Amino acid sequence: MRKLLYILIIFIVPMFTFARKKSKDIPQDSTIIQTEVLLDSMQMSNDSIVLDSIERPEEIYDEKVFSPTTSTLHIPININIPLLEAKINNHFKGLIYEDNNIEDDSLMVKAWKERDFKITYVDNVLNYEIPVKIWIKKRFSLGFTHTDQEIEGSVHLKFSTAINFSKNWTIITHTQFSGYEWINEPVLKFGVITIPIRRIVDVLIKNNKDFIQNTIDKTIRETIPLNDYITSIWEKIQDPIPISYSDMNAWIKATPQALYTTPILGNYGNISTTVGVKCLMEIFVGNPPQNLSKQMQMPQLKMYTKTDENFNINILADIPYEVIDTIAKSSLLGDTLEAGKKSVVIDSLDIYGQNEKIVIGVGVKGFINGIVYLHGIPYYDAPTSSIRIKEVEYELETKNIFANLANLFYKKGLIRIIEERVVIPIDEYLNLAKEMGSSELFDMELMENVRMNGLLNQLNVTEIAPTIKGLKIRLFLSGKIKIRVE
């Protein structure tokens, strides 16, 4: 019997070719028997080979704690300059100063804002000129009587406002009067007497400068309630935000860790700054997360010189082995592999992890009966939006046994169909992540006339790792998000 088996291996086995049923022939390597260990590893049953000595490779998993890596939301805040102009102009309508008592200093003075003004800006300083129309009535004594003379003129009152942040995220404004310029300087004469109008305007400015400056500061702080914006962002991103795709319901939860901003600058018709939020992002599938605590206290302001306008989100998802097993079985179970008159049928699969690799135990019956073990590396295949397996090889013991047997299993055959047909779609996970682009996180009204919205422009899988429960995949999302005050 042993002699007959030698003859079969040496003369018949090299003639086998490995192929799927009705597929093209696959080139094979010649085989040479080396030792009798091979024969001792197998049992012959009629016309078939029974594998009973191959041990199941050990399940080994890296002791790695998978947690979300820090995500960064860079949120530009743009305050429309014309909006700010309109708000400040609205606080200076019509009459802005009136002195109706002519008895105390022989003067009556009224001042009106003549027309709306424009704001110019350099870095964090706003500059503007308020056009003011001035009416003056001067009383001249004539001994036993008096006469009143009226005169009008126009002047530009010049102001500048520096805008900065406080440590508790409020706007600090400092408005200063920086002089005036006559548009139409009147001259008041009574006979040979010339009354210095400039002195009267100086008194007018002195009496009203603080009022105008305080009004401007108050208006800017009300128009740009930065603390309210930041507080709203800080609190709302901690609420579980629902996202869903098909029949999969999920929630995204952010846990903020740090908060910072860039200096305020003026450009392209906007006053702008960028707020950065560093946080951990998690996706909960199924039921919404319960009893999650919030961090209500915002950290003190930190100033960064600059940031980009992108957000980067890292989230984790799981694909259980049960899912992988079901997909693989639907693709492979029941397949027949033939070589001449010999054939085997795949009748079972066993899939698990071994460090960074996936182990696949393939149960076969027919010419060869038993389980053979292969391993490969899972990877993300972007064109098919799926996880596949590459660099598939036999486990050492299986490989040693088949090295001198028919190429029915060795080299291209089973390796090829595993690489080609074990395809684990992750469309649902990717589409679920894409749905974040239309979630409240990317289209959120913070308060009246203040909206945060954004755009997702990149989605990728950056890590795939076998764990004891399945494959852990790390998704990377990036895009842009902004706050617009209109």
Coordinates of C-alpha atoms in Angstrom, one line a residue:
M1 CA 0.0 0.0 0.0
R2 CA 2.8 2.5 0.9
K3 CA 4.6 1.6 -2.3
L4 CA 1.4 2.3 -4.3
L5 CA 1.0 5.7 -2.6
Y6 CA 4.6 6.6 -3.5
I7 CA 3.8 5.8 -7.2
L8 CA 0.6 7.9 -7.1
I9 CA 2.4 10.9 -5.6
I10 CA 5.4 10.8 -7.9
F11 CA 3.6 10.1 -11.2
I12 CA 0.0 11.1 -10.9
V13 CA -0.1 14.1 -8.6
P14 CA 2.0 16.3 -10.9
M15 CA -0.6 15.9 -13.6
F16 CA -3.3 17.5 -11.5
T17 CA -4.3 21.1 -12.3
F18 CA -6.2 23.3 -10.0
A19 CA -9.3 25.2 -11.2
R20 CA -12.8 26.1 -10.2
K21 CA -15.5 24.1 -12.0
K22 CA -15.5 24.9 -15.7
S23 CA -12.7 27.5 -15.2
K24 CA -9.3 27.7 -17.0
D25 CA -6.4 25.6 -16.0
I26 CA -3.9 27.1 -13.5
P27 CA -0.2 26.5 -13.8
Q28 CA 1.2 24.1 -11.2
D29 CA 4.5 23.4 -9.6
S30 CA 6.1 19.9 -9.8
T31 CA 6.2 18.1 -6.5
I32 CA 8.8 15.8 -5.0
I33 CA 8.4 13.6 -2.0
Q34 CA 11.0 14.2 0.6
T35 CA 10.3 12.2 3.8
E36 CA 7.8 9.7 5.2
V37 CA 6.6 12.3 7.7
L38 CA 4.1 13.4 5.1
L39 CA 2.5 10.0 4.8
D40 CA 2.4 9.7 8.6
S41 CA 0.4 12.9 8.7
M42 CA -2.4 11.5 6.6
Q43 CA -4.7 8.6 6.5
M44 CA -5.9 7.0 3.3
S45 CA -9.6 6.1 3.2
N46 CA -10.5 4.2 0.0
D47 CA -9.6 6.8 -2.7
S48 CA -9.4 9.9 -0.4
I49 CA -7.0 11.6 2.0
V50 CA -8.0 12.4 5.6
L51 CA -6.3 15.2 7.4
D52 CA -6.4 14.6 11.1
S53 CA -3.2 16.0 12.5
I54 CA -3.5 19.7 11.6
E55 CA -4.1 21.7 14.8
R56 CA -6.2 24.8 14.8
P57 CA -3.9 27.9 14.8
E58 CA -4.1 29.9 18.0
E59 CA -6.3 32.9 18.3
I60 CA -4.0 35.8 19.3
Y61 CA -5.1 39.5 19.7
D62 CA -3.0 42.5 20.4
E63 CA -3.7 43.9 23.8
K64 CA -4.5 47.3 22.3
V65 CA -7.1 49.6 23.7
F66 CA -9.1 51.0 20.8
S67 CA -10.4 54.4 21.6
P68 CA -11.3 57.3 19.4
T69 CA -8.3 59.5 18.6
T70 CA -8.8 63.2 19.0
S71 CA -11.0 64.9 16.5
T72 CA -10.6 68.6 15.7
L73 CA -13.4 70.9 14.6
H74 CA -12.2 74.2 13.2
I75 CA -15.1 76.5 13.0
P76 CA -14.7 79.9 11.3
I77 CA -17.0 82.6 12.7
N78 CA -17.7 85.3 10.1
I79 CA -19.5 88.5 11.2
N80 CA -20.8 90.4 8.2
I81 CA -19.4 94.0 8.2
P82 CA -22.5 95.5 6.6
L83 CA -24.5 93.8 9.4
L84 CA -22.4 95.4 12.0
E85 CA -22.6 98.8 10.2
A86 CA -26.4 98.5 10.2
K87 CA -26.6 97.6 13.9
I88 CA -24.4 100.6 14.9
N89 CA -26.1 103.0 12.5
N90 CA -29.4 101.8 14.0
H91 CA -28.3 103.0 17.4
F92 CA -27.5 106.5 16.1
K93 CA -30.7 107.6 14.4
G94 CA -31.8 111.2 14.1
L95 CA -31.0 113.5 16.9
I96 CA -28.1 112.3 19.0
Y97 CA -27.5 115.4 21.1
E98 CA -29.6 118.3 22.3
D99 CA -29.0 121.3 24.5
N100 CA -32.2 123.4 24.7
N101 CA -31.1 125.6 27.6
I102 CA -29.9 128.9 26.2
E103 CA -30.1 130.7 29.5
D104 CA -27.0 129.1 31.1
D105 CA -24.4 129.8 28.5
S106 CA -26.2 131.7 25.7
L107 CA -26.0 128.6 23.5
M108 CA -28.5 126.0 22.2
V109 CA -27.0 123.1 20.3
K110 CA -28.5 120.2 18.4
A111 CA -26.6 117.4 16.6
W112 CA -28.0 114.8 14.2
K113 CA -26.4 111.9 12.5
E114 CA -26.6 113.1 9.0
R115 CA -26.4 109.8 7.1
D116 CA -25.3 106.2 7.6
F117 CA -21.6 105.6 7.8
K118 CA -19.3 102.9 6.5
I119 CA -16.8 100.8 8.5
T120 CA -13.3 100.2 7.3
Y121 CA -11.0 97.7 9.1
V122 CA -7.4 96.8 9.5
D123 CA -6.6 93.6 11.4
N124 CA -8.7 93.8 14.6
V125 CA -9.4 97.5 14.5
L126 CA -12.6 99.0 13.0
N127 CA -12.4 102.6 11.8
Y128 CA -15.4 104.8 10.9
E129 CA -16.4 108.4 10.6
I130 CA -19.9 109.5 11.8
P131 CA -21.2 112.4 9.8
V132 CA -23.0 114.8 12.1
K133 CA -25.1 117.8 11.3
I134 CA -24.8 120.6 13.9
W135 CA -27.3 123.4 14.6
I136 CA -26.3 126.2 16.9
K137 CA -28.2 129.2 18.3
K138 CA -26.2 131.9 19.9
R139 CA -27.7 134.7 22.0
F140 CA -26.1 138.1 21.8
S141 CA -26.8 140.7 24.5
L142 CA -27.8 144.2 23.4
G143 CA -28.0 145.7 26.9
F144 CA -31.7 146.0 27.6
T145 CA -32.5 143.3 25.1
H146 CA -30.8 140.5 23.1
T147 CA -30.7 138.9 19.7
D148 CA -30.4 135.2 18.7
Q149 CA -28.4 134.0 15.7
E150 CA -28.6 130.5 14.2
I151 CA -26.0 128.7 12.1
E152 CA -25.6 125.1 10.7
G153 CA -22.6 123.0 9.7
S154 CA -21.5 119.4 9.2
V155 CA -18.6 117.5 10.7
H156 CA -17.1 114.0 10.6
L157 CA -16.5 112.5 14.0
K158 CA -13.8 109.9 13.8
F159 CA -13.7 106.8 16.0
S160 CA -11.8 103.5 16.1
T161 CA -12.6 100.3 17.9
A162 CA -10.2 97.5 18.8
I163 CA -11.8 94.1 19.3
N164 CA -10.2 91.4 21.4
F165 CA -11.2 88.4 23.6
S166 CA -11.4 88.0 27.3
K167 CA -10.4 84.7 29.0
N168 CA -14.0 83.8 29.6
W169 CA -14.8 84.1 25.9
T170 CA -16.5 87.5 25.8
I171 CA -15.8 90.3 23.3
I172 CA -13.7 93.2 24.7
T173 CA -14.1 96.4 22.7
H174 CA -12.3 99.6 23.2
T175 CA -13.6 102.6 21.2
Q176 CA -11.7 105.8 21.1
F177 CA -12.4 109.2 19.6
S178 CA -9.6 110.1 17.2
G179 CA -10.6 113.6 16.0
Y180 CA -13.0 115.3 13.7
E181 CA -13.0 116.9 10.3
W182 CA -15.3 119.6 9.0
I183 CA -17.4 118.8 6.0
N184 CA -18.9 122.3 6.1
E185 CA -17.4 124.7 8.6
P186 CA -19.7 127.6 9.4
V187 CA -18.7 131.0 10.6
L188 CA -20.8 132.9 13.1
K189 CA -20.4 136.7 13.1
F190 CA -22.2 139.4 14.9
G191 CA -21.1 142.7 13.6
V192 CA -17.4 142.8 14.0
I193 CA -17.5 139.9 16.4
T194 CA -16.5 136.4 15.2
I195 CA -17.7 133.5 17.3
P196 CA -15.2 130.5 17.3
I197 CA -17.4 127.6 16.2
R198 CA -14.6 125.1 16.8
R199 CA -14.8 125.8 20.5
I200 CA -18.5 125.0 20.5
V201 CA -17.9 121.7 18.7
D202 CA -15.1 120.8 21.2
V203 CA -17.6 121.3 24.0
L204 CA -20.2 119.2 22.0
I205 CA -17.7 116.4 21.6
K206 CA -16.5 116.5 25.2
N207 CA -20.0 116.2 26.5
N208 CA -21.0 113.4 24.1
K209 CA -17.8 111.4 23.5
D210 CA -18.3 108.9 26.3
F211 CA -21.9 108.4 25.3
I212 CA -21.0 107.7 21.7
Q213 CA -18.1 105.4 22.6
N214 CA -20.1 103.4 25.1
T215 CA -23.0 103.1 22.7
I216 CA -20.7 101.7 20.0
D217 CA -19.0 99.3 22.4
K218 CA -22.3 98.0 23.7
T219 CA -23.7 97.6 20.1
I220 CA -20.7 95.6 19.0
R221 CA -20.9 93.3 22.0
E222 CA -24.6 92.8 21.4
T223 CA -24.0 92.1 17.7
I224 CA -21.1 89.7 18.4
P225 CA -22.1 87.8 21.5
L226 CA -19.2 85.4 21.1
N227 CA -19.6 83.9 24.6
D228 CA -23.2 82.9 23.6
Y229 CA -21.9 81.3 20.3
I230 CA -19.2 79.4 22.0
T231 CA -21.4 78.2 24.9
S232 CA -24.0 77.0 22.4
I233 CA -21.4 75.1 20.4
W234 CA -19.9 73.6 23.6
E235 CA -23.2 72.4 24.9
K236 CA -24.9 71.3 21.6
I237 CA -22.0 69.1 20.3
Q238 CA -22.2 67.1 23.6
D239 CA -25.8 66.1 22.8
P240 CA -26.2 62.8 21.0
I241 CA -26.9 63.8 17.4
P242 CA -29.1 61.3 15.5
I243 CA -27.8 60.0 12.1
S244 CA -29.3 57.1 10.1
Y245 CA -28.9 55.2 6.9
S246 CA -31.4 52.7 5.5
D247 CA -32.7 50.8 8.5
M248 CA -29.6 51.5 10.6
N249 CA -30.1 54.0 13.4
A250 CA -27.1 55.6 15.1
W251 CA -26.0 58.6 17.2
I252 CA -22.8 60.5 17.2
K253 CA -21.5 61.8 20.5
A254 CA -18.7 64.3 21.0
T255 CA -16.8 64.8 24.2
P256 CA -15.0 68.1 24.1
Q257 CA -11.5 68.3 25.5
A258 CA -10.1 71.7 24.6
L259 CA -11.2 75.0 23.2
Y260 CA -9.1 77.7 21.5
T261 CA -9.4 80.5 19.0
T262 CA -7.4 82.7 16.6
P263 CA -7.2 86.5 16.7
I264 CA -10.0 88.5 15.2
L265 CA -9.2 89.8 11.8
G266 CA -11.1 91.8 9.2
N267 CA -11.1 90.7 5.6
Y268 CA -13.3 90.4 2.5
G269 CA -16.3 92.2 4.1
N270 CA -16.2 90.1 7.3
I271 CA -14.8 90.2 10.8
S272 CA -13.6 86.7 11.3
T273 CA -12.1 84.3 13.8
T274 CA -11.7 80.6 14.0
V275 CA -12.7 78.5 17.0
G276 CA -11.1 75.2 17.5
V277 CA -12.7 72.3 19.4
K278 CA -10.7 69.2 20.2
C279 CA -13.0 66.3 21.1
L280 CA -13.5 62.6 21.1
M281 CA -16.2 61.4 18.6
E282 CA -18.1 58.2 19.1
I283 CA -20.9 56.5 17.1
F284 CA -23.5 54.5 19.0
V285 CA -25.5 52.1 16.8
G286 CA -29.0 51.0 17.9
N287 CA -30.4 52.7 20.9
P288 CA -29.4 56.2 21.8
P289 CA -26.7 56.5 24.5
Q290 CA -28.2 57.1 28.0
N291 CA -27.1 58.9 31.1
L292 CA -24.1 60.6 29.5
S293 CA -22.7 63.4 31.6
K294 CA -21.9 66.8 30.1
Q295 CA -18.9 69.1 30.7
M296 CA -20.7 72.3 31.4
Q297 CA -17.7 74.4 32.4
M298 CA -15.9 75.8 29.4
P299 CA -12.1 76.0 29.6
Q300 CA -10.4 79.4 29.6
L301 CA -9.6 80.9 26.3
K302 CA -6.4 79.9 24.6
M303 CA -5.1 81.8 21.6
Y304 CA -3.6 80.1 18.6
T305 CA -1.7 82.1 16.0
K306 CA -3.6 80.4 13.1
T307 CA -5.5 77.2 12.2
D308 CA -6.8 75.8 8.9
E309 CA -10.4 75.7 8.1
N310 CA -10.8 71.9 8.1
F311 CA -12.3 69.6 10.6
N312 CA -10.9 66.1 11.2
I313 CA -13.1 63.5 12.7
N314 CA -11.9 60.0 13.8
I315 CA -14.6 57.4 14.7
L316 CA -14.5 53.7 15.3
A317 CA -16.9 51.0 14.0
D318 CA -17.0 47.2 14.5
I319 CA -17.7 44.3 12.1
P320 CA -18.4 41.2 14.1
Y321 CA -16.9 37.8 13.0
E322 CA -20.5 36.6 12.7
V323 CA -21.0 39.1 9.9
I324 CA -17.8 38.2 8.2
D325 CA -18.5 34.5 8.6
T326 CA -22.0 34.9 7.0
I327 CA -20.6 36.8 4.1
A328 CA -17.8 34.3 3.5
K329 CA -20.1 31.3 3.7
S330 CA -22.5 32.8 1.2
S331 CA -19.6 33.2 -1.3
L332 CA -17.7 29.9 -0.7
L333 CA -19.8 27.3 1.0
G334 CA -20.7 24.5 -1.4
D335 CA -18.1 25.4 -4.0
T336 CA -16.5 22.4 -5.8
L337 CA -12.8 22.4 -6.7
E338 CA -11.7 19.9 -9.3
A339 CA -8.4 18.4 -10.5
G340 CA -8.9 15.8 -13.2
K341 CA -11.3 13.2 -11.7
K342 CA -10.6 14.4 -8.2
S343 CA -12.6 17.1 -6.4
V344 CA -13.4 18.6 -3.1
V345 CA -16.4 20.5 -1.8
I346 CA -16.1 23.4 0.8
D347 CA -18.5 22.5 3.5
S348 CA -17.5 24.7 6.5
L349 CA -15.6 27.9 7.4
D350 CA -14.0 29.1 10.6
I351 CA -12.8 32.7 10.7
Y352 CA -11.0 34.5 13.6
G353 CA -8.0 36.7 14.2
Q354 CA -4.3 36.2 14.9
N355 CA -2.5 39.4 15.7
E356 CA -2.9 41.7 12.6
K357 CA -4.1 38.8 10.4
I358 CA -7.3 36.9 9.7
V359 CA -7.2 33.1 9.9
I360 CA -9.6 31.2 7.7
G361 CA -10.2 27.5 8.4
V362 CA -11.7 25.8 5.3
G363 CA -13.4 22.5 5.9
V364 CA -13.4 20.3 2.8
K365 CA -14.7 16.8 1.9
G366 CA -14.1 14.7 -1.2
F367 CA -10.7 13.7 -2.4
I368 CA -9.3 15.4 0.7
N369 CA -11.3 15.5 4.0
G370 CA -10.6 17.8 6.9
I371 CA -9.7 21.4 7.6
V372 CA -6.9 23.4 6.1
Y373 CA -5.9 26.8 7.5
L374 CA -4.9 30.0 5.7
H375 CA -4.2 33.5 6.8
G376 CA -4.2 36.9 5.2
I377 CA -4.2 40.6 6.0
P378 CA -7.5 42.6 5.9
Y379 CA -7.4 45.8 4.0
Y380 CA -9.8 48.5 2.7
D381 CA -10.6 48.4 -1.0
A382 CA -11.8 51.9 -1.9
P383 CA -13.2 51.1 -5.4
T384 CA -15.6 48.5 -4.0
S385 CA -16.1 50.2 -0.6
S386 CA -15.3 46.9 1.1
I387 CA -12.8 45.1 3.3
R388 CA -10.9 42.3 1.5
I389 CA -8.0 40.0 2.3
K390 CA -4.6 40.1 0.7
E391 CA -1.4 38.2 0.9
V392 CA -3.3 35.0 1.6
E393 CA -1.0 32.1 2.5
Y394 CA -1.4 28.7 4.1
E395 CA -0.6 28.3 7.8
L396 CA 2.8 26.6 8.1
E397 CA 1.6 23.1 9.0
T398 CA -1.0 23.1 6.2
K399 CA 1.6 24.4 3.8
N400 CA 4.1 21.7 4.7
I401 CA 1.5 19.0 4.2
F402 CA 0.4 20.3 0.8
A403 CA 3.9 21.2 -0.4
N404 CA 4.3 17.7 -1.9
L405 CA 0.7 17.0 -2.7
A406 CA -1.4 17.9 -5.6
N407 CA -1.8 21.6 -6.5
L408 CA -5.4 21.1 -5.8
F409 CA -5.0 23.5 -2.8
Y410 CA -1.4 24.8 -3.0
K411 CA -0.5 28.1 -4.6
K412 CA -3.2 29.8 -6.7
G413 CA -6.4 27.8 -6.1
L414 CA -8.0 28.4 -2.8
I415 CA -5.8 31.4 -2.2
R416 CA -7.2 33.0 -5.3
I417 CA -10.8 32.6 -4.5
I418 CA -10.4 33.8 -1.0
E419 CA -8.7 37.0 -2.2
E420 CA -11.3 37.5 -5.0
R421 CA -14.5 36.5 -3.3
V422 CA -14.2 37.2 0.4
V423 CA -15.6 40.7 0.1
I424 CA -17.0 42.4 3.2
P425 CA -19.1 45.4 2.2
I426 CA -18.9 48.3 4.6
D427 CA -21.2 50.6 2.6
E428 CA -23.6 50.9 5.5
Y429 CA -20.9 52.1 7.8
L430 CA -19.5 54.5 5.2
N431 CA -23.0 55.8 4.2
L432 CA -23.8 56.2 7.9
A433 CA -20.6 58.3 8.3
K434 CA -21.6 60.3 5.2
E435 CA -25.0 61.0 6.7
M436 CA -23.1 63.0 9.4
G437 CA -22.7 65.5 6.6
S438 CA -26.5 66.2 6.7
S439 CA -26.9 65.8 10.5
E440 CA -27.4 68.6 13.0
L441 CA -23.7 68.8 13.6
F442 CA -23.3 70.2 10.1
D443 CA -26.5 72.2 10.0
M444 CA -27.3 73.7 13.3
E445 CA -29.0 76.9 14.3
L446 CA -27.2 78.2 17.3
M447 CA -29.5 81.2 17.9
E448 CA -31.6 83.6 15.8
N449 CA -29.7 84.7 12.7
V450 CA -26.7 82.5 13.6
R451 CA -26.2 79.2 11.9
M452 CA -23.5 76.6 11.8
N453 CA -23.2 74.5 8.7
G454 CA -20.5 72.5 6.9
L455 CA -19.5 70.1 4.2
L456 CA -18.0 66.6 4.3
N457 CA -15.5 66.2 1.5
Q458 CA -13.3 63.2 2.4
L459 CA -14.1 59.8 4.0
N460 CA -11.6 57.0 4.3
V461 CA -10.7 53.9 6.4
T462 CA -7.4 54.5 8.1
E463 CA -7.1 51.3 10.2
I464 CA -8.4 47.8 10.3
A465 CA -7.5 45.6 13.2
P466 CA -8.7 42.1 14.3
T467 CA -10.1 42.0 17.8
I468 CA -11.6 39.2 19.9
K469 CA -15.1 40.2 18.7
G470 CA -14.4 41.1 15.1
L471 CA -12.7 43.7 12.9
K472 CA -12.3 47.2 14.4
I473 CA -12.2 49.8 11.6
R474 CA -11.3 53.5 12.1
L475 CA -13.0 56.0 9.8
F476 CA -11.5 59.3 9.0
L477 CA -13.7 62.2 7.9
S478 CA -12.7 65.7 7.0
G479 CA -14.4 68.8 5.6
K480 CA -15.2 72.3 6.4
I481 CA -17.6 73.9 8.9
K482 CA -18.4 77.5 9.6
I483 CA -20.7 79.9 11.6
R484 CA -22.3 82.7 9.7
V485 CA -24.0 85.7 11.4
E486 CA -26.5 87.4 9.2

